[in-house]
């Protein structure tokens, strides 16, 4: 492999709806460049990109796969991504290290739901974007409709560089209004014949060409002047203007290809070489140390890890982009997060599962290394003398949560280990332990994502796991003050037990003034591990209870609070005033006061209008305007409180607070309510009162469970 300098490396993420042809296009680009002897297909399960067993089985991409091709003295790194929303994490990490997004559009369907979701997502990265209408060979392909759907998606800055044409003899042709040429393909595709644009399309081509010239000139003053002088621009000037327009996100060129029949991929690679930006053209990134890191070769080396993979017989593979300087085989760099030195060993460039050793990689390039000790996705490795840390990748928050456990109890440890690796490979799979509910929670992006995790556990780790709905963790509290007293007394043989406690409990709130009807001899404010507070006030006068017994009383109360009287849920936000009691000179001890405190508290609690609180999620739903009514009705059926609505382009956003108990399978319902066009995020907001009828239901259920 030739070594390319930083100006001759382009990084492109292939994104777009599921089934649009991203993987097939990547395969064709590798083949056209002579890197493959034969082209694999999705159906034959032998593409370079979809090489994992699960991708072959499902005949679709599930992971982002780094590939590269070489075209006319340029190296093009491609990251082929999956098209389904559940795998958005793969798209996010690919976008992070690519300068250009290449959105593949299925020529039969135009911009689809998946395109729309991904477009909205990649918008956040502010990346220059090329649209490619694929499948022009297909009898169902409709170029004009597909093009219009792109305009609808991305606006008036979408501009045609090419359109397809069928020759009278049935051969496929592509008319290019930048080059002002027609390319005619044989049945096998590959290298086309170059021709003049036929008479019937001349006028249209001229018009589009002029549009393109104007658009190219718009983005550069110098070009604008040239354009006014000459009335046109030459090809090089146009390329310069198009590049500027792309960098300003004010020009989105549209190409056409048949990935399957190998038509148009060479021209597209030529455009990537000559027009799409390299890392040097992009705004330099600022490190967390607030240093501007230019992707220059003559600088201290740094690299950013965007992907991690575990492969049988190989172990851990770390994929990275060189952000500055150059890295060489055998370099020792420091991991900014751990401070540990990592030995880079052999460097590789990658094409799916194939790795080719290289001696060095320069700023802007993408490569891999194996067997790093303790480096994860989002880490930066830097020169020992020059600390550089890049901002970690912002992965989307999880959308579903499940309890996960090994079907076979003996495999629990094995499961932990496997889940750790799965998280390392895919940071959107998150495993946490919920101490309160004593359950292990796996969070991820959706039901399909979960199915993939399950598959990996079974097929790669030989573990059968079970996934259940997590239990909702309620809270208990009180709504009015109540007092009670309790005497604990035991006098059967040996030493007796005696303790008597009088207390008052009240609902606690932030900023509550001290009581005026009791003296405050001591006050403890305790932040409870399950949220909320216990305020414990000692108002004992005349030493009726010894001060040394107060901690025992509090301990007894806390024990009750840990598993509340209503449903065994934790109690929060209570103020307790211990104001009276009795001791016995011989029989009183810690345990007696603990028992008395606990029982006095329990009695008072049940008398104080006790209430259940439930977790509430802050939910944001985004959907096309016309679907808002249905989404709203559904949300109201889930006891949601609508907090606000706002317009975001063609979309409406609803902000709502929804009880977690009502969010069950929301992703599935939203999908069917919006034909897949709605998306949502959901975050914990806080605890709120459960409606009375539901409270009664829950108490009844809890009694039943106990029996
Ligand atoms: N007719 C036709 N089919 C194509 C073309 N490109 C891809 N396909 C088919 O579309 C399906 C999805 O392709 P794939 O590359 O997996 O799409 P991806 O999900 O975007 O990666 C496969 O069955 C391909 O054979 C094309 O240019 N023409
Ligand atoms: Mg694919």
XYZ file of C-alpha atoms and ligand atoms in Angstrom:
736
model
C 0.000 0.000 0.000
C 1.233 3.381 -1.001
C 1.663 5.974 1.716
C -0.630 8.930 1.166
C 0.000 12.368 2.527
C -2.581 14.295 4.491
C -3.901 16.105 1.404
C -4.658 12.861 -0.355
C -6.794 11.175 2.258
C -10.567 11.539 2.340
C -12.828 10.104 5.026
C -16.402 9.461 4.052
C -19.200 7.945 6.123
C -21.783 6.057 4.088
C -25.104 6.693 5.722
C -28.738 6.387 4.721
C -31.801 4.233 5.014
C -31.586 0.498 5.467
C -31.401 -1.253 2.088
C -30.497 1.804 0.029
C -27.271 0.172 -1.149
C -24.472 1.585 1.016
C -22.706 -1.724 1.486
C -23.074 -2.636 -2.177
C -21.688 0.767 -3.212
C -18.695 0.368 -0.908
C -18.037 -3.080 -2.386
C -18.219 -1.676 -5.896
C -15.799 1.121 -5.042
C -13.264 -1.361 -3.735
C -13.714 -3.509 -6.813
C -13.419 -0.601 -9.250
C -10.163 0.381 -7.610
C -8.805 -3.107 -8.248
C -8.631 -4.032 -4.569
C -10.971 -7.008 -5.070
C -10.886 -9.713 -7.695
C -14.604 -10.123 -7.621
C -17.499 -8.231 -6.254
C -19.399 -9.720 -3.383
C -23.130 -9.212 -2.984
C -25.501 -8.990 -0.077
C -27.361 -12.065 -1.316
C -24.180 -14.151 -1.629
C -23.181 -12.964 1.864
C -19.661 -12.208 0.763
C -19.254 -8.446 0.847
C -16.148 -6.993 2.474
C -18.223 -4.779 4.733
C -20.932 -7.114 6.046
C -18.468 -9.780 7.149
C -19.717 -10.739 10.593
C -21.882 -13.818 11.027
C -24.879 -11.876 12.201
C -24.691 -9.469 9.261
C -24.520 -12.405 6.877
C -27.408 -14.113 8.597
C -29.585 -11.005 8.538
C -28.274 -9.783 5.183
C -27.886 -6.274 6.468
C -25.256 -4.085 8.107
C -25.359 -3.925 11.879
C -21.950 -2.480 12.678
C -20.029 0.430 11.230
C -17.230 -1.052 9.136
C -14.079 0.850 8.211
C -12.892 0.199 4.655
C -10.622 1.978 2.250
C -10.154 2.275 -1.446
C -7.644 4.018 -3.663
C -8.599 6.136 -6.609
C -6.205 8.148 -8.715
C -3.634 8.901 -6.068
C -6.096 9.395 -3.281
C -6.940 7.111 -0.425
C -10.626 7.125 0.388
C -11.499 5.772 3.809
C -15.097 4.650 3.874
C -17.050 3.869 6.988
C -20.057 1.848 5.954
C -22.809 2.215 8.548
C -26.060 0.420 9.288
C -29.266 2.168 8.255
C -31.519 1.265 11.142
C -32.313 3.682 13.889
C -31.488 1.149 16.611
C -27.845 1.231 15.540
C -27.535 4.991 15.673
C -24.494 4.636 17.932
C -22.541 3.149 15.013
C -23.544 6.069 12.815
C -22.599 8.625 15.455
C -19.110 7.220 15.914
C -18.549 6.959 12.146
C -19.629 10.564 11.649
C -17.236 11.693 14.317
C -14.172 10.758 12.256
C -15.486 11.423 8.735
C -15.237 14.760 7.018
C -17.992 13.983 4.550
C -21.338 12.250 4.871
C -22.408 10.360 1.781
C -26.137 9.764 1.990
C -27.273 6.897 -0.208
C -30.847 7.182 -1.433
C -32.773 4.244 -2.793
C -33.817 5.292 -6.301
C -37.056 3.365 -5.948
C -38.167 4.928 -2.697
C -36.462 8.311 -2.557
C -35.723 9.746 0.881
C -37.270 7.337 3.360
C -38.154 7.410 7.032
C -34.682 6.092 7.821
C -33.084 8.783 5.649
C -35.036 11.429 7.483
C -34.039 10.175 10.929
C -30.391 9.898 9.944
C -30.426 13.276 8.204
C -31.749 14.909 11.340
C -29.063 13.168 13.300
C -26.117 13.975 11.072
C -27.259 17.590 10.944
C -25.742 17.915 14.395
C -22.293 17.142 13.049
C -22.368 19.935 10.447
C -20.692 17.803 7.842
C -20.456 18.452 4.133
C -22.827 16.019 2.475
C -23.124 14.317 -0.900
C -26.366 12.612 -1.883
C -26.182 9.574 -4.111
C -29.301 8.208 -5.757
C -28.656 4.503 -6.158
C -30.375 1.683 -8.035
C -30.906 3.676 -11.239
C -30.787 0.311 -13.018
C -33.906 -0.815 -11.189
C -37.101 -0.790 -13.218
C -38.869 0.801 -10.254
C -36.362 3.647 -9.968
C -37.844 7.123 -10.266
C -35.105 9.697 -10.497
C -37.187 12.860 -10.462
C -39.231 11.778 -7.486
C -36.123 10.699 -5.624
C -34.435 14.012 -6.355
C -37.466 15.986 -5.224
C -37.624 14.024 -2.015
C -34.025 15.043 -1.302
C -34.895 18.686 -1.901
C -37.792 18.289 0.468
C -35.448 16.802 3.049
C -32.456 19.106 2.758
C -33.774 22.244 1.076
C -32.954 24.368 -1.901
C -29.200 23.880 -1.634
C -29.548 20.403 -3.050
C -28.183 20.506 -6.570
C -28.016 17.997 -9.399
C -24.620 17.054 -10.734
C -25.958 14.071 -12.637
C -29.120 12.486 -13.928
C -29.682 9.069 -15.495
C -30.550 8.390 -19.106
C -31.547 5.186 -20.886
C -30.071 4.806 -24.347
C -32.409 3.726 -27.189
C -30.504 0.414 -27.285
C -31.244 -0.143 -23.611
C -27.806 0.716 -22.239
C -27.660 2.764 -19.078
C -26.126 6.213 -19.250
C -25.416 8.993 -16.778
C -25.383 12.637 -17.851
C -22.984 14.775 -15.849
C -23.582 18.523 -15.816
C -20.315 19.368 -14.089
C -18.197 17.632 -16.722
C -20.862 18.203 -19.395
C -20.430 14.652 -20.631
C -22.507 11.544 -20.948
C -21.156 8.231 -19.651
C -22.542 5.112 -21.299
C -22.131 1.777 -19.525
C -21.963 -1.740 -20.852
C -24.050 -4.414 -19.134
C -21.177 -5.187 -16.760
C -20.727 -1.578 -15.744
C -17.184 -0.531 -14.915
C -15.430 1.949 -17.131
C -17.926 3.872 -19.262
C -17.643 5.288 -22.752
C -17.544 9.083 -22.750
C -19.876 10.859 -25.157
C -21.328 14.239 -25.901
C -24.655 14.916 -24.274
C -27.380 13.950 -26.771
C -29.490 16.655 -28.394
C -32.649 15.814 -26.462
C -30.949 16.513 -23.115
C -28.672 19.359 -24.164
C -30.941 22.157 -23.114
C -31.672 20.649 -19.741
C -27.990 19.890 -19.152
C -27.012 23.467 -20.056
C -29.575 24.832 -17.676
C -28.409 22.620 -14.815
C -24.812 23.416 -15.611
C -25.517 27.137 -15.327
C -27.350 26.609 -12.084
C -24.345 24.726 -10.783
C -21.941 27.432 -11.948
C -23.945 30.074 -10.142
C -24.215 28.014 -7.033
C -20.471 27.356 -7.105
C -19.718 31.060 -7.566
C -22.017 32.117 -4.749
C -19.691 30.777 -2.105
C -16.531 32.634 -3.014
C -16.072 36.295 -3.806
C -13.220 35.736 -6.201
C -15.249 33.199 -8.125
C -18.207 35.514 -8.111
C -16.117 38.188 -9.812
C -14.745 35.725 -12.322
C -18.253 34.603 -13.031
C -19.430 38.165 -13.654
C -16.458 38.780 -15.936
C -16.624 35.587 -17.985
C -20.249 34.627 -17.554
C -19.078 31.131 -16.633
C -16.442 29.183 -14.693
C -14.077 26.476 -15.840
C -14.070 23.036 -14.253
C -11.363 23.772 -11.700
C -13.050 26.963 -10.615
C -16.307 25.116 -10.245
C -14.685 22.431 -8.125
C -13.279 25.077 -5.863
C -16.660 26.760 -5.538
C -18.508 23.500 -4.948
C -16.056 22.553 -2.238
C -16.577 25.906 -0.538
C -20.322 25.526 -0.818
C -20.124 22.071 0.696
C -17.978 23.315 3.553
C -20.469 26.104 4.218
C -23.272 23.514 4.144
C -24.827 25.546 1.378
C -24.401 23.090 -1.423
C -25.383 19.439 -1.415
C -24.465 17.777 -4.703
C -26.495 14.859 -6.017
C -24.969 11.982 -7.954
C -26.514 8.869 -9.450
C -25.164 5.313 -9.451
C -26.062 1.721 -9.832
C -24.031 0.133 -7.083
C -25.184 -3.329 -8.083
C -24.234 -2.958 -11.744
C -21.080 -0.948 -11.066
C -22.151 2.229 -12.810
C -21.014 5.671 -11.758
C -18.811 4.650 -8.854
C -15.588 5.737 -10.558
C -16.901 9.210 -11.268
C -18.157 9.501 -7.717
C -14.737 8.518 -6.346
C -13.171 11.101 -8.652
C -15.439 13.730 -7.134
C -14.513 12.604 -3.616
C -10.823 12.886 -4.556
C -11.034 16.287 -6.132
C -13.812 18.104 -4.371
C -14.906 16.748 -1.006
C -12.853 18.114 1.883
C -9.916 16.451 3.576
C -9.293 16.818 7.315
C -7.125 19.853 6.532
C -10.068 21.661 4.973
C -12.264 21.270 8.027
C -12.291 23.564 11.061
C -9.598 22.277 13.442
C -10.830 20.629 16.614
C -10.148 22.056 20.026
C -8.846 19.663 22.667
C -10.192 19.605 26.204
C -6.927 21.313 27.131
C -8.197 24.150 24.912
C -5.523 23.753 22.304
C -6.436 23.974 18.626
C -5.253 20.728 17.097
C -4.652 21.077 13.395
C -4.514 17.805 11.505
C -0.954 18.490 10.398
C 1.769 15.931 9.874
C 4.551 17.993 11.454
C 3.019 18.131 14.916
C 2.953 16.044 18.066
C 1.077 12.808 17.380
C -2.410 12.196 18.713
C -5.101 9.732 17.770
C -8.745 9.349 18.627
C -10.399 5.957 19.110
C -13.800 5.726 17.433
C -14.460 1.996 17.553
C -13.497 -1.130 19.430
C -14.125 -4.708 18.425
C -13.430 -8.114 19.921
C -12.627 -10.840 17.462
C -12.087 -14.504 18.230
C -8.393 -15.453 17.935
C -7.353 -11.814 17.727
C -8.789 -10.168 20.807
C -9.378 -6.488 20.995
C -9.080 -4.355 17.874
C -8.923 -0.593 18.327
C -9.877 1.621 15.389
C -8.649 5.167 15.388
C -8.169 8.321 13.398
C -4.833 10.084 13.523
C -5.700 13.620 14.595
C -2.245 15.166 14.393
C 1.334 14.257 13.553
C 2.027 10.731 12.448
C 2.066 7.454 14.296
C 4.444 4.611 13.577
C 4.440 0.936 14.321
C 5.952 0.464 17.783
C 5.167 3.987 19.016
C 4.390 4.362 22.689
C 1.599 6.815 23.403
C -0.202 7.796 26.566
C -3.898 7.232 27.065
C -5.211 10.606 28.234
C -7.943 9.036 30.357
C -5.906 6.460 32.232
C -2.483 8.078 32.032
C -1.100 4.668 31.064
C 1.414 4.121 28.315
C 0.102 2.033 25.409
C 2.369 0.216 23.005
C 0.997 0.565 19.488
C 2.715 -2.583 18.196
C 1.756 -3.227 14.584
C -0.391 -0.645 12.772
C -2.946 -1.715 10.207
C -5.206 -0.298 7.567
C -8.447 -2.172 7.303
C -10.975 -3.475 4.865
C -13.658 -5.184 6.885
C -12.019 -8.189 8.462
C -8.829 -7.868 6.447
C -5.929 -6.029 7.964
C -2.854 -4.902 6.108
C 0.258 -3.902 8.070
C 1.614 -0.439 7.519
C 4.648 1.283 8.951
C 2.974 4.581 9.676
C -0.232 6.560 9.423
C -0.424 10.317 9.031
C -2.818 12.947 10.361
C -6.252 12.526 8.816
C -5.894 8.806 8.170
C -7.797 5.933 9.736
C -6.272 2.689 10.949
C -6.308 0.011 13.603
C -4.081 -1.567 16.181
C -4.548 -4.716 18.237
C -3.989 -5.717 21.838
C -4.036 -2.315 23.511
C -4.248 -2.852 27.263
C -6.782 -0.429 28.528
C -7.996 1.824 25.760
C -11.651 2.261 24.941
C -13.773 4.005 22.338
C -13.616 7.813 22.732
C -10.116 7.731 24.274
C -7.283 9.880 22.963
C -3.714 8.597 22.796
C -1.062 11.276 22.746
C 2.690 11.813 22.889
C 4.038 11.478 26.474
C 5.282 15.076 26.348
C 2.216 16.664 24.847
C -1.121 16.003 26.444
C -4.075 16.128 24.099
C -7.543 14.892 24.946
C -10.412 15.101 22.511
C -14.015 15.408 23.540
C -15.567 11.958 23.864
C -18.218 10.843 21.386
C -21.675 11.837 22.583
C -23.727 8.716 22.261
C -27.497 8.960 22.373
C -29.187 8.166 25.666
C -30.735 4.695 25.931
C -34.373 4.232 24.985
C -35.245 0.909 26.529
C -34.321 -0.812 29.774
C -34.495 -4.497 30.635
C -33.543 -6.653 33.541
C -30.881 -9.066 32.345
C -29.813 -12.327 33.953
C -28.194 -15.561 32.862
C -30.728 -18.366 32.369
C -28.260 -20.638 34.038
C -27.297 -19.197 37.429
C -23.751 -20.556 37.127
C -23.160 -18.442 34.069
C -23.742 -15.121 35.806
C -20.024 -14.320 35.905
C -19.559 -15.277 32.283
C -22.481 -13.007 31.427
C -20.880 -10.084 33.249
C -17.688 -10.530 31.325
C -19.477 -10.773 27.979
C -21.614 -7.710 28.688
C -18.509 -5.743 29.549
C -17.056 -6.582 26.146
C -20.315 -5.833 24.373
C -20.397 -2.414 26.016
C -16.816 -1.811 25.019
C -17.730 -2.615 21.383
C -20.971 -0.686 21.506
C -21.191 2.088 24.108
C -24.941 2.386 23.460
C -25.367 -0.910 25.323
C -25.149 0.042 28.975
C -25.225 -2.309 31.940
C -25.899 -1.004 35.425
C -26.827 -2.539 38.725
C -29.944 -1.141 40.354
C -29.100 -1.515 44.022
C -32.522 -0.583 45.236
C -34.426 -3.076 43.120
C -31.514 -5.509 43.284
C -31.611 -6.114 39.592
C -29.134 -5.809 36.760
C -30.344 -3.445 34.062
C -29.350 -3.478 30.421
C -30.224 -0.310 28.534
C -30.047 0.072 24.774
C -31.625 1.710 21.738
C -34.588 -0.542 20.974
C -36.037 -4.022 20.656
C -33.965 -4.813 17.569
C -30.797 -3.648 19.275
C -31.662 -5.915 22.183
C -32.178 -8.848 19.820
C -28.658 -8.301 18.474
C -27.202 -8.238 21.995
C -29.017 -11.492 22.705
C -27.664 -13.010 19.490
C -24.085 -11.989 20.324
C -24.424 -13.442 23.826
C -25.656 -16.749 22.449
C -23.538 -17.168 19.353
C -20.290 -15.523 20.368
C -20.236 -16.218 24.081
C -22.480 -19.260 24.348
C -24.661 -17.656 27.016
C -28.417 -17.856 27.204
C -29.775 -14.735 28.874
C -33.218 -13.656 29.996
C -34.595 -10.163 29.583
C -37.500 -8.884 31.654
C -39.334 -5.690 32.238
C -37.679 -3.876 35.169
C -39.772 -3.307 38.262
C -40.718 0.274 38.865
C -39.204 1.735 42.009
C -41.873 3.644 43.876
C -41.416 5.880 46.887
C -43.599 6.464 49.937
C -44.213 9.718 51.712
C -46.808 11.464 53.894
C -49.154 14.334 53.305
C -50.028 15.520 56.804
C -48.617 15.523 60.321
C -49.404 12.743 62.799
C -48.200 11.772 66.271
C -47.945 8.471 68.033
C -46.308 6.761 70.952
C -45.092 3.218 71.402
C -43.920 1.310 74.403
C -41.725 -1.714 73.908
C -41.624 -3.887 77.015
C -40.464 -7.445 77.590
C -40.020 -8.995 81.008
C -39.775 -12.736 80.622
C -36.854 -14.163 82.569
C -33.338 -12.744 82.591
C -32.801 -9.141 81.569
C -35.903 -7.278 80.402
C -36.362 -4.781 77.596
C -37.992 -1.385 77.926
C -38.277 1.698 75.760
C -41.020 4.187 75.112
C -41.008 6.807 72.364
C -43.399 9.649 71.548
C -42.918 11.302 68.222
C -44.521 13.530 65.675
C -43.946 13.198 61.947
C -44.558 15.828 59.291
C -44.101 16.094 55.531
C -40.674 17.605 54.958
C -40.043 20.220 52.305
C -37.002 22.267 51.292
C -36.685 25.418 53.435
C -39.037 24.173 56.153
C -38.750 26.351 59.285
C -37.876 24.716 62.614
C -40.855 23.748 64.781
C -41.992 26.410 67.230
C -44.052 24.160 69.513
C -41.028 22.002 70.431
C -37.574 22.912 71.628
C -34.875 21.868 69.173
C -32.148 20.166 71.206
C -30.549 18.528 68.248
C -31.253 18.316 64.515
C -29.888 15.919 61.923
C -30.597 16.211 58.226
C -29.985 13.020 56.384
C -29.827 12.745 52.579
C -31.368 9.384 51.902
C -29.635 7.007 49.512
C -32.938 6.616 47.582
C -33.455 10.370 47.278
C -35.228 12.874 49.513
C -34.540 13.541 53.182
C -35.101 12.519 56.750
C -34.894 15.349 59.262
C -34.583 14.028 62.793
C -35.181 16.447 65.675
C -34.422 15.756 69.290
C -36.932 17.631 71.482
C -36.506 15.575 74.643
C -36.741 17.652 77.802
C -35.800 16.743 81.320
C -33.771 13.736 80.232
C -36.801 11.438 79.968
C -34.838 9.532 77.306
C -31.083 9.391 77.565
C -29.304 11.124 74.642
C -27.395 7.914 73.932
C -30.631 6.160 72.902
C -31.520 8.689 70.207
C -29.293 7.122 67.514
C -31.109 3.813 68.146
C -34.488 5.467 67.699
C -33.303 6.987 64.450
C -31.923 3.641 63.329
C -35.304 2.010 63.931
C -37.022 4.730 61.930
C -34.548 4.386 59.043
C -35.156 0.675 58.901
C -38.859 1.294 58.413
C -38.098 3.971 55.842
C -35.994 1.590 53.811
C -38.987 -0.651 53.187
C -42.041 1.528 53.729
C -45.310 0.446 55.360
C -47.420 0.709 52.180
C -45.612 -1.324 49.543
C -42.131 -1.892 50.963
C -40.877 1.043 48.874
C -38.434 3.548 50.398
C -39.911 6.449 52.349
C -38.703 9.990 51.688
C -39.153 13.564 52.832
C -40.261 13.181 56.424
C -39.437 15.220 59.509
C -39.527 13.339 62.805
C -39.664 15.106 66.179
C -38.984 12.898 69.173
C -40.469 14.857 72.027
C -41.211 12.437 74.870
C -40.754 8.916 76.175
C -39.751 6.805 79.106
C -36.760 4.822 80.292
C -36.367 2.019 82.786
C -33.319 2.163 85.064
C -32.391 -1.498 84.395
C -34.205 -2.813 81.302
C -33.681 0.031 78.813
C -31.142 -0.591 76.074
C -30.436 0.252 72.407
C -32.486 -2.527 70.937
C -35.564 -1.568 72.964
C -35.454 2.023 71.721
C -34.837 0.913 68.181
C -37.958 -1.230 68.284
C -40.009 1.481 69.965
C -38.821 4.115 67.455
C -39.620 1.884 64.490
C -43.128 1.059 65.703
C -43.985 4.600 66.721
C -42.885 5.770 63.289
C -44.884 3.089 61.486
C -48.072 3.951 63.374
C -47.677 7.670 62.793
C -46.865 7.091 59.137
C -50.054 5.175 58.470
C -51.961 7.975 60.177
C -50.343 10.755 58.164
C -52.170 10.237 54.869
C -49.375 8.155 53.338
C -48.895 8.366 49.605
C -47.001 6.551 46.898
C -44.722 8.452 44.556
C -43.748 7.194 41.144
C -40.776 7.970 38.879
C -41.584 10.448 36.151
C -39.702 10.694 32.868
C -39.053 13.865 30.946
C -39.982 12.799 27.436
C -39.396 14.638 24.163
C -41.148 13.293 21.101
C -40.404 14.558 17.633
C -42.697 13.724 14.751
C -43.972 15.130 11.469
C -46.622 17.739 12.091
C -49.528 15.755 10.693
C -48.938 12.974 13.222
C -49.047 15.178 16.246
C -52.702 14.526 17.041
C -52.217 10.779 17.315
C -49.046 11.083 19.336
C -50.735 13.507 21.711
C -53.757 11.259 22.236
C -51.494 8.333 22.947
C -49.441 10.357 25.420
C -52.554 11.464 27.251
C -53.568 7.822 27.512
C -50.256 7.351 29.310
C -51.136 9.928 31.972
C -48.661 12.395 30.430
C -48.580 16.031 31.383
C -47.791 18.057 28.290
C -45.226 20.694 29.173
C -44.827 22.348 25.826
C -44.797 22.090 22.075
C -42.508 23.604 19.544
C -42.014 23.556 15.805
C -38.754 22.298 14.353
C -38.954 22.634 10.582
C -41.480 20.133 9.295
C -41.516 18.541 12.700
C -43.298 19.150 15.917
C -41.689 18.512 19.252
C -43.726 17.648 22.295
C -42.236 17.878 25.765
C -44.096 15.890 28.346
C -43.705 14.358 31.759
C -44.783 10.770 31.691
C -44.873 8.199 34.511
C -42.216 5.568 33.867
C -44.836 2.886 34.498
C -46.683 4.117 31.416
C -43.658 4.119 29.101
C -43.783 0.383 28.572
C -42.977 -0.407 24.928
C -43.258 3.225 23.941
C -40.719 2.868 21.138
C -42.866 0.210 19.506
C -46.095 2.205 19.827
C -44.517 5.397 18.579
C -43.150 3.545 15.612
C -46.574 2.255 14.655
C -48.296 5.576 15.384
C -45.933 7.475 13.112
C -45.022 4.820 10.532
C -41.537 4.930 11.953
C -41.078 8.681 11.529
C -41.322 9.642 15.183
C -38.341 9.614 17.527
C -38.132 10.256 21.231
C -35.813 10.709 24.158
C -36.663 9.931 27.747
C -34.818 10.947 30.887
C -35.543 10.626 34.573
C -37.202 13.758 35.895
C -38.235 13.076 39.475
C -40.916 11.574 41.709
C -44.567 12.549 41.763
C -47.736 11.378 43.497
C -49.447 8.299 42.153
C -53.186 8.783 41.537
C -55.299 7.352 44.360
C -56.891 4.493 42.388
C -53.494 3.326 41.140
C -52.078 3.590 44.647
C -54.794 1.285 45.937
C -54.110 -1.121 43.111
C -50.386 -1.162 43.926
C -50.973 -1.727 47.636
C -53.300 -4.606 46.856
C -50.750 -6.066 44.450
C -48.025 -5.760 47.064
C -50.130 -7.598 49.648
C -50.750 -10.361 47.157
C -47.035 -10.625 46.354
C -46.226 -10.895 50.025
C -48.672 -13.690 50.562
N -31.184 -3.219 -8.451
C -30.298 -2.785 -7.583
N -30.236 -3.329 -6.353
C -29.309 -2.867 -5.504
C -28.419 -1.833 -5.850
N -27.626 -1.593 -4.784
C -28.009 -2.439 -3.812
N -29.021 -3.197 -4.241
C -29.694 -4.254 -3.473
O -30.347 -3.639 -2.385
C -30.275 -4.474 -1.242
C -29.671 -3.721 -0.083
O -28.339 -3.406 -0.398
P -27.282 -3.068 0.727
O -26.008 -2.754 0.039
O -27.276 -4.097 1.783
O -27.941 -1.747 1.325
P -27.544 -1.002 2.702
O -28.483 -1.467 3.719
O -27.723 0.428 2.349
O -26.128 -1.354 2.976
C -29.466 -5.692 -1.643
O -30.364 -6.696 -1.980
C -28.712 -5.218 -2.856
O -28.404 -6.264 -3.743
C -28.506 -1.294 -7.163
O -27.769 -0.404 -7.564
N -29.463 -1.796 -7.979
Mg -25.276 -2.063 4.650
